[in-house]
mmCIF file of C-alpha atoms in Angstrom:
data_model
loop_
_atom_site.group_PDB
_atom_site.id
_atom_site.type_symbol
_atom_site.label_atom_id
_atom_site.label_comp_id
_atom_site.label_asym_id
_atom_site.label_seq_id
_atom_site.Cartn_x
_atom_site.Cartn_y
_atom_site.Cartn_z
ATOM 1 C CA MET S 1 -19.829 -13.792 33.265
ATOM 2 C CA ARG S 2 -20.059 -10.750 31.050
ATOM 3 C CA LEU S 3 -21.107 -7.204 31.756
ATOM 4 C CA LEU S 4 -23.122 -6.241 28.697
ATOM 5 C CA GLU S 5 -23.467 -2.629 27.595
ATOM 6 C CA ALA S 6 -27.246 -2.959 27.229
ATOM 7 C CA PRO S 7 -30.298 -2.838 29.487
ATOM 8 C CA ARG S 8 -31.514 -6.183 30.815
ATOM 9 C CA ASP S 9 -34.761 -6.210 28.800
ATOM 10 C CA LEU S 10 -32.795 -5.788 25.567
ATOM 11 C CA ALA S 11 -30.242 -8.451 26.498
ATOM 12 C CA PHE S 12 -33.048 -10.871 27.360
ATOM 13 C CA GLU S 13 -34.777 -10.045 24.061
ATOM 14 C CA ALA S 14 -31.568 -10.869 22.161
ATOM 15 C CA TRP S 15 -31.765 -14.374 23.691
ATOM 16 C CA THR S 16 -35.497 -14.895 23.139
ATOM 17 C CA LYS S 17 -36.354 -13.432 19.731
ATOM 18 C CA PRO S 18 -35.300 -15.699 16.860
ATOM 19 C CA GLU S 19 -34.587 -12.717 14.588
ATOM 20 C CA HIS S 20 -31.889 -11.596 17.064
ATOM 21 C CA LEU S 21 -30.708 -14.968 18.343
ATOM 22 C CA SER S 22 -30.041 -16.313 14.849
ATOM 23 C CA LYS S 23 -27.623 -13.425 14.220
ATOM 24 C CA TRP S 24 -25.277 -14.196 17.101
ATOM 25 C CA TRP S 25 -25.714 -17.786 18.265
ATOM 26 C CA GLY S 26 -22.586 -19.774 17.459
ATOM 27 C CA PRO S 27 -18.843 -19.161 17.168
ATOM 28 C CA GLN S 28 -17.288 -16.553 14.841
ATOM 29 C CA GLY S 29 -17.993 -17.328 11.193
ATOM 30 C CA PHE S 30 -20.937 -19.631 11.904
ATOM 31 C CA THR S 31 -24.506 -19.033 10.798
ATOM 32 C CA SER S 32 -27.664 -20.686 12.087
ATOM 33 C CA THR S 33 -30.888 -21.787 10.452
ATOM 34 C CA PHE S 34 -33.766 -22.230 12.887
ATOM 35 C CA GLN S 35 -36.385 -24.892 12.202
ATOM 36 C CA LYS S 36 -38.388 -24.540 15.421
ATOM 37 C CA PHE S 37 -38.342 -22.071 18.293
ATOM 38 C CA GLU S 38 -40.969 -22.628 20.989
ATOM 39 C CA LEU S 39 -40.030 -20.280 23.831
ATOM 40 C CA GLN S 40 -41.885 -21.907 26.708
ATOM 41 C CA PRO S 41 -41.107 -24.567 29.301
ATOM 42 C CA GLY S 42 -41.058 -27.886 27.431
ATOM 43 C CA GLY S 43 -40.730 -26.051 24.098
ATOM 44 C CA THR S 44 -38.221 -27.106 21.478
ATOM 45 C CA TRP S 45 -35.515 -25.054 19.792
ATOM 46 C CA GLU S 46 -34.202 -26.884 16.726
ATOM 47 C CA PHE S 47 -31.571 -25.366 14.485
ATOM 48 C CA VAL S 48 -28.573 -26.133 12.315
ATOM 49 C CA MET S 49 -25.292 -24.322 12.860
ATOM 50 C CA HIS S 50 -23.340 -23.956 9.616
ATOM 51 C CA SER S 51 -19.565 -23.730 9.993
ATOM 52 C CA PRO S 52 -17.461 -21.499 7.722
ATOM 53 C CA ASP S 53 -16.027 -24.622 6.062
ATOM 54 C CA GLY S 54 -19.475 -25.968 5.143
ATOM 55 C CA VAL S 55 -20.060 -28.507 7.922
ATOM 56 C CA ASP S 56 -23.589 -28.540 9.371
ATOM 57 C CA PHE S 57 -24.216 -29.206 13.053
ATOM 58 C CA PRO S 58 -27.860 -30.062 13.878
ATOM 59 C CA ASN S 59 -28.882 -28.965 17.391
ATOM 60 C CA THR S 60 -31.929 -29.589 19.543
ATOM 61 C CA ASN S 61 -32.618 -27.841 22.829
ATOM 62 C CA VAL S 62 -35.601 -28.117 25.152
ATOM 63 C CA PHE S 63 -36.478 -25.143 27.348
ATOM 64 C CA ASP S 64 -36.860 -26.030 31.014
ATOM 65 C CA GLU S 65 -37.417 -22.550 32.425
ATOM 66 C CA ILE S 66 -38.121 -19.071 31.061
ATOM 67 C CA VAL S 67 -38.413 -16.270 33.622
ATOM 68 C CA GLN S 68 -38.541 -12.946 31.804
ATOM 69 C CA PRO S 69 -36.211 -11.023 32.047
ATOM 70 C CA GLU S 70 -34.218 -12.952 34.666
ATOM 71 C CA ARG S 71 -33.394 -16.469 33.529
ATOM 72 C CA ILE S 72 -33.389 -19.034 30.712
ATOM 73 C CA VAL S 73 -32.621 -22.711 31.301
ATOM 74 C CA PHE S 74 -32.434 -25.251 28.497
ATOM 75 C CA ARG S 75 -31.184 -28.763 27.850
ATOM 76 C CA HIS S 76 -29.096 -29.611 24.785
ATOM 77 C CA THR S 77 -30.548 -33.009 23.895
ATOM 78 C CA VAL S 78 -28.036 -34.068 21.238
ATOM 79 C CA PHE S 79 -24.291 -34.660 21.635
ATOM 80 C CA PRO S 80 -22.723 -33.127 23.601
ATOM 81 C CA HIS S 81 -25.484 -33.259 26.229
ATOM 82 C CA PHE S 82 -25.609 -30.365 28.672
ATOM 83 C CA VAL S 83 -27.873 -28.097 30.668
ATOM 84 C CA ALA S 84 -27.374 -24.372 30.123
ATOM 85 C CA LYS S 85 -28.495 -21.547 32.356
ATOM 86 C CA ALA S 86 -28.361 -17.870 31.477
ATOM 87 C CA THR S 87 -29.153 -15.307 34.161
ATOM 88 C CA PHE S 88 -29.611 -11.589 33.563
ATOM 89 C CA GLU S 89 -29.043 -9.008 36.313
ATOM 90 C CA GLU S 90 -29.611 -5.276 35.814
ATOM 91 C CA ILE S 91 -26.687 -3.166 37.041
ATOM 92 C CA ASN S 92 -26.871 0.590 36.407
ATOM 93 C CA GLY S 93 -28.407 0.244 32.943
ATOM 94 C CA GLN S 94 -26.098 -2.612 31.993
ATOM 95 C CA THR S 95 -26.659 -6.347 32.219
ATOM 96 C CA LYS S 96 -24.596 -8.839 34.153
ATOM 97 C CA LEU S 97 -24.959 -12.038 32.136
ATOM 98 C CA THR S 98 -23.941 -15.281 33.791
ATOM 99 C CA TYR S 99 -23.933 -18.253 31.421
ATOM 100 C CA ARG S 100 -23.165 -21.715 32.762
ATOM 101 C CA THR S 101 -23.251 -25.104 31.102
ATOM 102 C CA VAL S 102 -23.111 -28.396 32.939
ATOM 103 C CA PHE S 103 -22.119 -31.251 30.661
ATOM 104 C CA GLU S 104 -23.659 -34.673 31.128
ATOM 105 C CA GLU S 105 -20.889 -36.584 29.362
ATOM 106 C CA THR S 106 -18.139 -38.772 30.792
ATOM 107 C CA GLU S 107 -14.971 -37.055 32.007
ATOM 108 C CA ALA S 108 -13.021 -38.314 28.974
ATOM 109 C CA VAL S 109 -15.642 -37.009 26.541
ATOM 110 C CA PHE S 110 -15.876 -33.715 28.413
ATOM 111 C CA GLU S 111 -12.098 -33.224 28.192
ATOM 112 C CA LYS S 112 -12.382 -33.412 24.390
ATOM 113 C CA VAL S 113 -15.560 -31.330 24.128
ATOM 114 C CA LYS S 114 -14.246 -28.472 26.269
ATOM 115 C CA THR S 115 -11.389 -27.864 23.809
ATOM 116 C CA TYR S 116 -13.919 -26.453 21.347
ATOM 117 C CA ALA S 117 -16.942 -25.695 23.567
ATOM 118 C CA ALA S 118 -15.223 -23.146 25.818
ATOM 119 C CA PRO S 119 -13.691 -21.016 23.023
ATOM 120 C CA GLY S 120 -16.913 -21.402 21.012
ATOM 121 C CA ALA S 121 -18.956 -20.068 23.926
ATOM 122 C CA GLU S 122 -16.630 -17.080 24.326
ATOM 123 C CA GLN S 123 -16.896 -16.276 20.607
ATOM 124 C CA THR S 124 -20.680 -16.644 20.788
ATOM 125 C CA LEU S 125 -20.871 -14.136 23.643
ATOM 126 C CA ASP S 126 -18.559 -11.798 21.696
ATOM 127 C CA ARG S 127 -21.092 -11.925 18.863
ATOM 128 C CA LEU S 128 -23.909 -11.206 21.343
ATOM 129 C CA GLU S 129 -22.054 -8.093 22.486
ATOM 130 C CA GLU S 130 -21.673 -6.966 18.851
ATOM 131 C CA LEU S 131 -25.398 -7.404 18.190
ATOM 132 C CA LEU S 132 -26.363 -5.610 21.394
ATOM 133 C CA ALA S 133 -24.144 -2.654 20.437
ATOM 134 C CA GLN S 134 -26.032 -2.434 17.132
ATOM 135 C CA LEU S 135 -29.421 -2.680 18.864
ATOM 136 C CA VAL S 136 -28.489 -0.069 21.474
ATOM 137 C CA ASN S 137 -27.268 2.278 18.733
ATOM 138 C CA ARG S 138 -30.481 1.741 16.782
ATOM 139 C CA THR S 139 -32.691 2.473 19.785
ATOM 140 C CA SER S 140 -30.652 5.506 20.892
ATOM 141 C CA GLY S 141 -30.419 6.921 17.389
ATOM 142 C CA HIS S 142 -26.643 7.377 17.399
ATOM 143 C CA SER S 143 -23.438 5.400 17.391
ATOM 144 C CA GLN S 144 -21.361 4.795 20.482
ATOM 145 C CA GLN S 145 -18.095 6.621 20.917
#
């Protein structure tokens, strides 16, 4: 869970507009190249995450549910397999983001995956917060103190 310093509509937009999402999705130092982004139930989101050391990680997600501006649910259909759910709750002009992933791998595989997935998710949400700060500053016309 994160409390984001941005209104819910803007936080949801950062998750659903490829021009924003491509700037923050992935751990620190990673970049992403999107091949397909079909934001609708059953739609596909295909992209490659590029690590700082030059390794490419192809990803494919399928959207199960999009409820603007409340919820996004998608399935990661390549290893490691998981279902992710992001919920957005407006709280006094800020957004309470709850992001959960449920892995569909064996316990042994999950134990290995979580060593990089958990810190990677935290870094990804850090990058989301950085982008939202920029977007809020742009829309308010000044920088935050």
